[in-house]
Amino acid sequence: MDAMVDPAVDETHMAAAVELAWAGLGSVEPNPMVGCVIVRAGQVIGRGCHERFGEAHAEVNALHDCLQNGHDAKGATAYVTLEPCCHHGKTPPCADALIAAGLARVVIAVVDPFEQVSGGGVARLKDAGIEVDTGVAVELATNQLAAYLKRVRTGRPWVIAKWAMSMDGRIATATGQSQWITGESARREVHALRGRIDGIAVGMGTVLADDPLLTARPSGPRTLNRTLNRIVFAQTRVPPLDRQLVKTATKTPLWLIAGPLVRDADLAALSGHGARVIRCQNPDPIAMIDEALLRLGGRDNPGGTPLTNLMVEGGGRLLGSFAAAEQIDEAHVYIGSKLIGGQAAPGPVGDPGISQLNRSISLRVGSVDRFDDDVRIIYRKASQHR
């Protein structure tokens, strides 16, 4: 092990591990993105990340990289963005792999709140005589792990609100025309986002007005082979059987979040066409959202796999209900270069919304990007590490 511990050096190596972890975005869920860097005598001898769900974790890949590069990890320091697992899941415990490799020190950014880990990995490493430090670059890593951490701590997926609006804040003209407010480059970016999330939600108004397909059609060098769950919130009525969502339900999952006022016969007809149903007990839209998120984020949902990221695309009433429920964690706001005007032209977030300004959702600007003459602003909740 290195004779002296330099906090600045630890931060630098952990930042490199965080950067490695991003390669797993959209491929590892419901597992977390994790990166690992192994260092000896100031030299990086191994790098790895969790690349795909069900496959080797970051620590194992970094140890394998050491061997591939002709290095022995004995006596080295490992920088890991999330506490190494200590239980048998789809892969053996990573803590055991680090112990077997003879690591002298393990530096961890975030202690994993998952109940089967939750400090157990740290304890196992310490019991083996390995020096362990936690909380290094914790804010950087927590920001990256935000979606995973929310689901584990609250049982709900991370909610991304997305909308496109004109430069004066309209999502359509007064007559309802909305295609297209933004250009092709911005729309391609939306499909890239769809391609790496677990689910996309809309309300019945959008289904009836637009008859959307809600599939991901990403392009570019990193096109993920993911199945996007399409989710419709149906408070009192359900999609007609001739809608594209229903006709493709056997190929691409369609989930219906149904209120108690929806007729059983209508749900049975949709189930017969391949739709999965979550029947809510309370007709209030805010209560439906909370109940649905708990089901979607749990392993007892109709698909059997918890959703980590859920994007809400509209319409305005559904976005307004998510805002009122205080369940928007991130917003992707596309501002087109068009000017629409008109008091009757709708805005992106409708009723019920938030009635008191001091209860409004407050997010931070994460990034600002330009796509031709359109602009995207990504807002996110501040990282909360504990």
Coordinates of C-alpha atoms in Angstrom, one line a residue:
M1 CA 0.0 0.0 0.0
D2 CA 1.1 3.6 -0.6
A3 CA 2.9 4.9 2.5
M4 CA 0.9 8.2 2.6
V5 CA -2.7 8.9 1.9
D6 CA -3.3 12.1 0.0
P7 CA -7.0 13.2 0.0
A8 CA -6.5 15.1 -3.3
V9 CA -5.1 11.9 -4.9
D10 CA -8.0 9.9 -3.6
E11 CA -10.5 12.4 -5.0
T12 CA -8.8 12.3 -8.4
H13 CA -8.9 8.5 -8.7
M14 CA -12.5 8.3 -7.4
A15 CA -13.5 10.9 -10.1
A16 CA -11.9 8.6 -12.7
A17 CA -13.9 5.7 -11.3
V18 CA -17.1 7.7 -11.5
E19 CA -16.3 8.5 -15.2
L20 CA -15.9 4.8 -15.9
A21 CA -19.2 4.0 -14.3
W22 CA -21.2 6.1 -16.8
A23 CA -20.5 3.5 -19.5
G24 CA -23.1 1.3 -17.8
L25 CA -25.9 3.9 -18.1
G26 CA -29.0 2.2 -19.5
S27 CA -27.4 -1.3 -19.5
V28 CA -27.1 -2.2 -15.8
E29 CA -30.5 -1.2 -14.4
P30 CA -32.0 -2.2 -11.9
N31 CA -28.4 -2.6 -10.7
P32 CA -26.4 0.6 -10.0
M33 CA -23.7 2.0 -12.3
V34 CA -20.4 1.3 -10.6
G35 CA -16.8 2.1 -11.5
C36 CA -13.5 0.8 -10.1
V37 CA -9.9 2.0 -10.4
I38 CA -7.0 0.0 -8.9
V39 CA -3.8 1.9 -8.1
R40 CA -0.4 0.8 -6.8
A41 CA 2.5 3.2 -6.1
G42 CA 0.7 6.0 -7.9
Q43 CA 0.1 4.0 -11.1
V44 CA -3.3 2.9 -12.3
I45 CA -3.0 -0.8 -13.0
G46 CA -6.6 -1.7 -13.5
R47 CA -9.9 -0.2 -14.6
G48 CA -13.4 -1.6 -14.8
C49 CA -17.1 -0.9 -14.6
H50 CA -20.3 -2.8 -14.3
E51 CA -21.1 -3.1 -18.0
R52 CA -24.4 -5.0 -18.2
F53 CA -27.0 -6.4 -15.8
G54 CA -26.3 -10.0 -14.8
E55 CA -22.6 -9.8 -15.8
A56 CA -19.5 -9.1 -13.8
H57 CA -19.4 -6.1 -11.5
A58 CA -16.9 -3.3 -11.6
E59 CA -14.4 -4.7 -9.1
V60 CA -14.1 -8.0 -10.9
N61 CA -13.7 -6.3 -14.2
A62 CA -11.0 -4.1 -12.8
L63 CA -9.1 -7.0 -11.3
H64 CA -9.4 -8.8 -14.6
D65 CA -7.9 -5.7 -16.3
C66 CA -5.0 -5.9 -13.9
L67 CA -4.2 -9.4 -15.0
Q68 CA -4.7 -8.5 -18.7
N69 CA -2.1 -5.7 -18.2
G70 CA 0.3 -8.1 -16.4
H71 CA -0.1 -6.6 -13.0
D72 CA -0.7 -8.2 -9.6
A73 CA -3.3 -6.3 -7.5
K74 CA -1.8 -7.6 -4.2
G75 CA -1.1 -4.6 -1.9
A76 CA -2.8 -2.1 -4.2
T77 CA -5.6 0.3 -3.5
A78 CA -9.1 0.0 -5.1
Y79 CA -11.3 3.0 -5.6
V80 CA -14.9 1.9 -5.9
T81 CA -17.9 4.3 -6.4
L82 CA -20.3 2.1 -4.5
E83 CA -19.7 -0.3 -1.6
P84 CA -18.7 -3.7 -2.8
C85 CA -21.5 -6.3 -2.5
C86 CA -21.2 -9.0 0.1
H87 CA -24.0 -11.3 -1.0
H88 CA -24.5 -13.9 -3.7
G89 CA -26.9 -12.5 -6.4
K90 CA -26.4 -13.1 -10.1
T91 CA -22.6 -12.9 -9.4
P92 CA -20.4 -13.8 -6.4
P93 CA -19.6 -11.1 -3.8
C94 CA -17.2 -8.5 -5.0
A95 CA -15.9 -8.0 -1.4
D96 CA -14.6 -11.6 -1.5
A97 CA -12.9 -11.0 -4.9
L98 CA -11.0 -8.0 -3.5
I99 CA -10.0 -10.0 -0.4
A100 CA -8.8 -12.9 -2.5
A101 CA -6.8 -10.5 -4.7
G102 CA -4.9 -9.2 -1.7
L103 CA -5.9 -5.6 -1.8
A104 CA -4.4 -3.5 1.0
R105 CA -6.9 -0.6 0.9
V106 CA -10.3 0.0 -0.5
V107 CA -11.7 3.5 -0.9
I108 CA -15.5 3.8 -1.3
A109 CA -17.5 6.8 -2.4
V110 CA -21.0 5.7 -1.3
V111 CA -22.1 3.1 1.2
D112 CA -24.8 1.0 -0.4
P113 CA -28.2 1.3 1.3
F114 CA -29.4 -1.9 -0.3
E115 CA -30.5 -4.1 2.6
Q116 CA -28.4 -7.1 1.5
V117 CA -25.3 -4.9 1.6
S118 CA -25.7 -1.8 3.8
G119 CA -22.3 -1.8 5.4
G120 CA -21.8 -5.5 5.1
G121 CA -19.2 -5.1 2.4
V122 CA -17.2 -2.6 4.4
A123 CA -17.4 -4.9 7.5
R124 CA -16.2 -8.0 5.5
L125 CA -13.3 -6.0 4.0
K126 CA -12.2 -4.7 7.5
D127 CA -12.6 -8.2 9.0
A128 CA -10.1 -9.4 6.4
G129 CA -7.6 -6.8 7.5
I130 CA -8.1 -4.4 4.6
E131 CA -8.0 -0.6 5.3
V132 CA -11.3 0.9 4.2
D133 CA -12.2 4.6 3.7
T134 CA -15.7 5.8 2.7
G135 CA -17.2 9.1 1.6
V136 CA -14.5 10.1 -0.9
A137 CA -16.0 12.2 -3.7
V138 CA -19.4 11.3 -2.2
E139 CA -21.3 14.1 -3.8
L140 CA -20.0 13.3 -7.3
A141 CA -20.9 9.6 -6.9
T142 CA -24.2 10.3 -5.3
N143 CA -25.3 12.5 -8.2
Q144 CA -24.5 9.6 -10.6
L145 CA -26.3 7.0 -8.4
A146 CA -29.3 9.2 -7.6
A147 CA -31.8 7.1 -9.4
Y148 CA -30.6 3.8 -7.9
L149 CA -30.4 5.4 -4.4
K150 CA -34.0 6.8 -4.6
R151 CA -35.4 3.4 -5.6
V152 CA -33.6 1.5 -2.9
R153 CA -34.4 4.1 -0.2
T154 CA -38.0 4.9 -1.1
G155 CA -39.2 2.0 -3.3
R156 CA -40.0 4.5 -6.1
P157 CA -38.3 5.0 -9.5
W158 CA -36.5 8.3 -10.4
V159 CA -38.9 10.4 -12.3
I160 CA -37.8 12.4 -15.3
A161 CA -40.3 15.0 -16.6
K162 CA -39.8 15.8 -20.3
W163 CA -41.5 18.4 -22.5
A164 CA -40.8 20.5 -25.5
M165 CA -42.1 24.0 -25.6
S166 CA -41.8 27.2 -27.7
M167 CA -39.6 30.0 -26.6
D168 CA -42.7 31.6 -25.0
G169 CA -43.6 28.5 -23.1
R170 CA -46.3 26.9 -25.2
I171 CA -46.5 23.2 -26.0
A172 CA -49.1 23.6 -28.8
T173 CA -51.1 26.3 -30.6
A174 CA -54.5 27.4 -29.4
T175 CA -56.0 25.0 -32.0
G176 CA -53.9 22.0 -30.7
Q177 CA -51.1 21.8 -33.3
S178 CA -47.9 20.6 -31.7
Q179 CA -45.8 18.8 -34.3
W180 CA -43.1 19.9 -34.4
I181 CA -42.0 22.5 -31.9
T182 CA -38.4 21.3 -31.9
G183 CA -36.2 20.1 -34.8
E184 CA -34.9 16.7 -35.7
S185 CA -31.7 17.0 -33.8
A186 CA -33.6 17.6 -30.5
R187 CA -36.0 14.8 -31.3
R188 CA -33.1 12.4 -31.9
E189 CA -31.8 13.2 -28.4
V190 CA -35.2 12.4 -26.9
H191 CA -35.1 9.0 -28.5
A192 CA -31.6 8.5 -27.1
L193 CA -33.1 9.2 -23.6
R194 CA -35.9 6.8 -24.2
G195 CA -33.4 4.2 -25.2
R196 CA -31.7 4.1 -21.8
I197 CA -34.7 4.4 -19.4
D198 CA -37.0 1.7 -18.0
G199 CA -40.4 3.3 -18.6
I200 CA -42.2 6.1 -20.3
A201 CA -45.6 7.4 -19.0
V202 CA -48.4 9.4 -20.6
G203 CA -52.0 10.3 -19.7
M204 CA -55.1 9.3 -21.6
G205 CA -55.3 12.8 -23.2
T206 CA -52.1 12.1 -25.0
V207 CA -53.2 8.6 -26.1
L208 CA -56.5 9.9 -27.5
A209 CA -55.0 13.1 -29.2
D210 CA -51.8 11.7 -30.6
D211 CA -52.1 7.9 -30.8
P212 CA -48.4 7.6 -29.9
L213 CA -46.3 4.4 -30.2
L214 CA -43.9 5.5 -27.4
T215 CA -41.0 3.3 -28.6
A216 CA -37.4 4.2 -28.5
R217 CA -35.7 4.7 -31.9
P218 CA -32.2 5.8 -30.9
S219 CA -29.4 6.2 -33.4
G220 CA -25.6 6.6 -33.0
P221 CA -22.6 4.6 -31.9
R222 CA -24.2 3.4 -28.6
T223 CA -27.6 2.0 -29.3
L224 CA -28.9 0.0 -26.4
N225 CA -31.0 -3.2 -26.8
R226 CA -33.5 -2.4 -24.1
T227 CA -37.2 -3.0 -23.8
L228 CA -39.1 0.2 -22.9
N229 CA -42.1 -0.2 -20.7
R230 CA -44.9 2.0 -22.0
I231 CA -47.2 3.2 -19.2
V232 CA -50.6 4.9 -19.4
F233 CA -52.3 6.6 -16.4
A234 CA -56.1 6.0 -16.9
Q235 CA -58.1 7.6 -14.1
T236 CA -61.6 6.9 -15.5
R237 CA -61.2 5.5 -19.1
V238 CA -58.9 3.3 -21.0
P239 CA -57.3 3.3 -24.5
P240 CA -59.5 2.1 -27.3
L241 CA -58.4 -1.3 -28.7
D242 CA -57.4 0.3 -32.0
R243 CA -54.7 2.5 -30.5
Q244 CA -51.1 1.8 -31.5
L245 CA -50.1 1.2 -27.9
V246 CA -52.7 -1.6 -27.6
K247 CA -52.1 -3.2 -31.0
T248 CA -48.3 -3.5 -30.1
A249 CA -48.8 -4.6 -26.5
T250 CA -47.7 -8.2 -27.1
K251 CA -44.4 -7.0 -28.6
T252 CA -43.6 -4.0 -26.4
P253 CA -44.9 -4.0 -22.8
L254 CA -47.9 -1.8 -22.1
W255 CA -48.9 -1.1 -18.5
L256 CA -52.2 0.5 -17.5
I257 CA -52.3 2.4 -14.2
A258 CA -56.1 2.2 -13.7
G259 CA -58.2 4.1 -11.2
P260 CA -61.0 2.3 -9.3
L261 CA -63.6 3.9 -11.6
V262 CA -62.4 2.1 -14.7
R263 CA -64.7 -0.8 -15.6
D264 CA -63.5 -4.4 -15.0
A265 CA -64.7 -5.4 -18.5
D266 CA -62.5 -2.7 -20.1
L267 CA -59.5 -3.9 -18.2
A268 CA -60.2 -7.5 -19.1
A269 CA -60.3 -6.6 -22.8
L270 CA -57.0 -4.8 -22.6
S271 CA -55.4 -7.7 -20.7
G272 CA -56.6 -9.9 -23.4
H273 CA -54.6 -7.8 -25.8
G274 CA -51.4 -8.2 -23.7
A275 CA -51.6 -5.1 -21.5
R276 CA -50.5 -5.4 -17.9
V277 CA -52.7 -3.8 -15.3
I278 CA -52.0 -2.0 -12.0
R279 CA -55.4 -1.3 -10.3
C280 CA -55.2 1.6 -7.9
Q281 CA -57.5 1.8 -4.9
N282 CA -57.8 5.6 -4.7
P283 CA -59.3 7.7 -7.6
D284 CA -57.4 10.8 -6.6
P285 CA -54.6 11.4 -9.3
I286 CA -52.0 12.2 -6.7
A287 CA -52.7 9.1 -4.7
M288 CA -52.7 7.1 -7.9
I289 CA -49.2 8.4 -8.8
D290 CA -47.8 7.5 -5.4
E291 CA -49.4 4.0 -5.4
A292 CA -48.2 3.4 -9.0
L293 CA -44.6 4.5 -8.3
L294 CA -44.4 2.1 -5.3
R295 CA -45.6 -0.7 -7.5
L296 CA -43.4 0.2 -10.5
G297 CA -40.3 0.5 -8.2
G298 CA -41.0 -2.8 -6.5
R299 CA -40.3 -6.4 -7.5
D300 CA -44.1 -7.2 -7.3
N301 CA -44.9 -5.1 -10.4
P302 CA -46.4 -6.9 -13.4
G303 CA -43.1 -7.1 -15.1
G304 CA -41.2 -8.6 -12.2
T305 CA -38.3 -6.2 -12.4
P306 CA -38.3 -2.9 -10.6
L307 CA -38.1 0.3 -12.7
T308 CA -35.2 2.6 -11.8
N309 CA -35.9 5.4 -14.3
L310 CA -39.4 6.6 -15.4
M311 CA -39.9 9.4 -17.9
V312 CA -43.2 11.3 -17.9
E313 CA -43.8 12.8 -21.4
G314 CA -47.3 14.2 -20.9
G315 CA -49.7 15.5 -21.2
G316 CA -50.0 18.7 -19.2
R317 CA -52.5 17.2 -16.7
L318 CA -50.3 14.2 -15.9
L319 CA -47.2 16.5 -15.5
G320 CA -49.3 18.8 -13.3
S321 CA -50.3 15.8 -11.1
F322 CA -46.7 14.6 -10.8
A323 CA -45.7 18.1 -9.8
A324 CA -48.5 18.3 -7.2
A325 CA -47.4 14.9 -5.9
E326 CA -43.8 16.3 -5.6
Q327 CA -42.5 13.4 -7.6
I328 CA -40.4 15.1 -10.2
D329 CA -36.7 14.4 -9.7
E330 CA -35.3 15.6 -13.0
A331 CA -36.7 17.7 -15.9
H332 CA -35.5 17.7 -19.5
V333 CA -36.9 20.9 -21.0
Y334 CA -36.6 21.4 -24.7
I335 CA -37.1 25.0 -25.9
G336 CA -37.8 25.3 -29.6
S337 CA -37.0 28.4 -31.7
K338 CA -40.7 29.1 -32.5
L339 CA -42.8 31.8 -31.1
I340 CA -46.5 30.8 -30.7
G341 CA -48.4 33.2 -28.4
G342 CA -52.0 33.3 -27.6
Q343 CA -53.6 33.1 -24.1
A344 CA -55.4 29.9 -25.0
A345 CA -52.2 28.1 -26.1
P346 CA -51.4 25.5 -23.4
G347 CA -48.3 25.4 -21.3
P348 CA -46.4 22.2 -20.4
V349 CA -47.5 21.6 -16.8
G350 CA -51.3 21.8 -16.2
D351 CA -53.7 21.1 -13.4
P352 CA -53.7 20.6 -10.5
G353 CA -50.1 21.8 -10.3
I354 CA -48.9 23.6 -7.1
S355 CA -51.0 26.3 -5.5
Q356 CA -48.4 27.9 -3.2
L357 CA -45.0 29.1 -4.5
N358 CA -43.2 28.1 -1.3
R359 CA -44.2 24.5 -2.1
S360 CA -43.0 24.5 -5.7
I361 CA -40.5 22.0 -6.8
S362 CA -37.0 23.5 -6.9
L363 CA -34.4 21.9 -9.1
R364 CA -30.8 22.8 -10.1
V365 CA -29.5 23.4 -13.6
G366 CA -27.5 20.3 -14.5
S367 CA -26.6 21.1 -18.1
V368 CA -27.5 23.3 -21.0
D369 CA -27.1 21.9 -24.6
R370 CA -27.8 23.3 -28.0
F371 CA -29.3 21.3 -30.9
D372 CA -29.3 23.5 -34.0
D373 CA -31.6 26.4 -32.9
D374 CA -33.2 24.5 -30.1
V375 CA -32.0 24.4 -26.5
R376 CA -32.2 21.7 -23.8
I377 CA -31.9 22.4 -20.2
I378 CA -31.6 19.5 -17.7
Y379 CA -32.7 20.3 -14.2
R380 CA -32.1 17.8 -11.3
K381 CA -32.7 17.5 -7.6
A382 CA -29.7 18.3 -5.5
S383 CA -27.7 15.3 -4.4
Q384 CA -28.6 14.0 -0.9
H385 CA -25.9 11.8 0.6
R386 CA -26.2 10.2 4.0

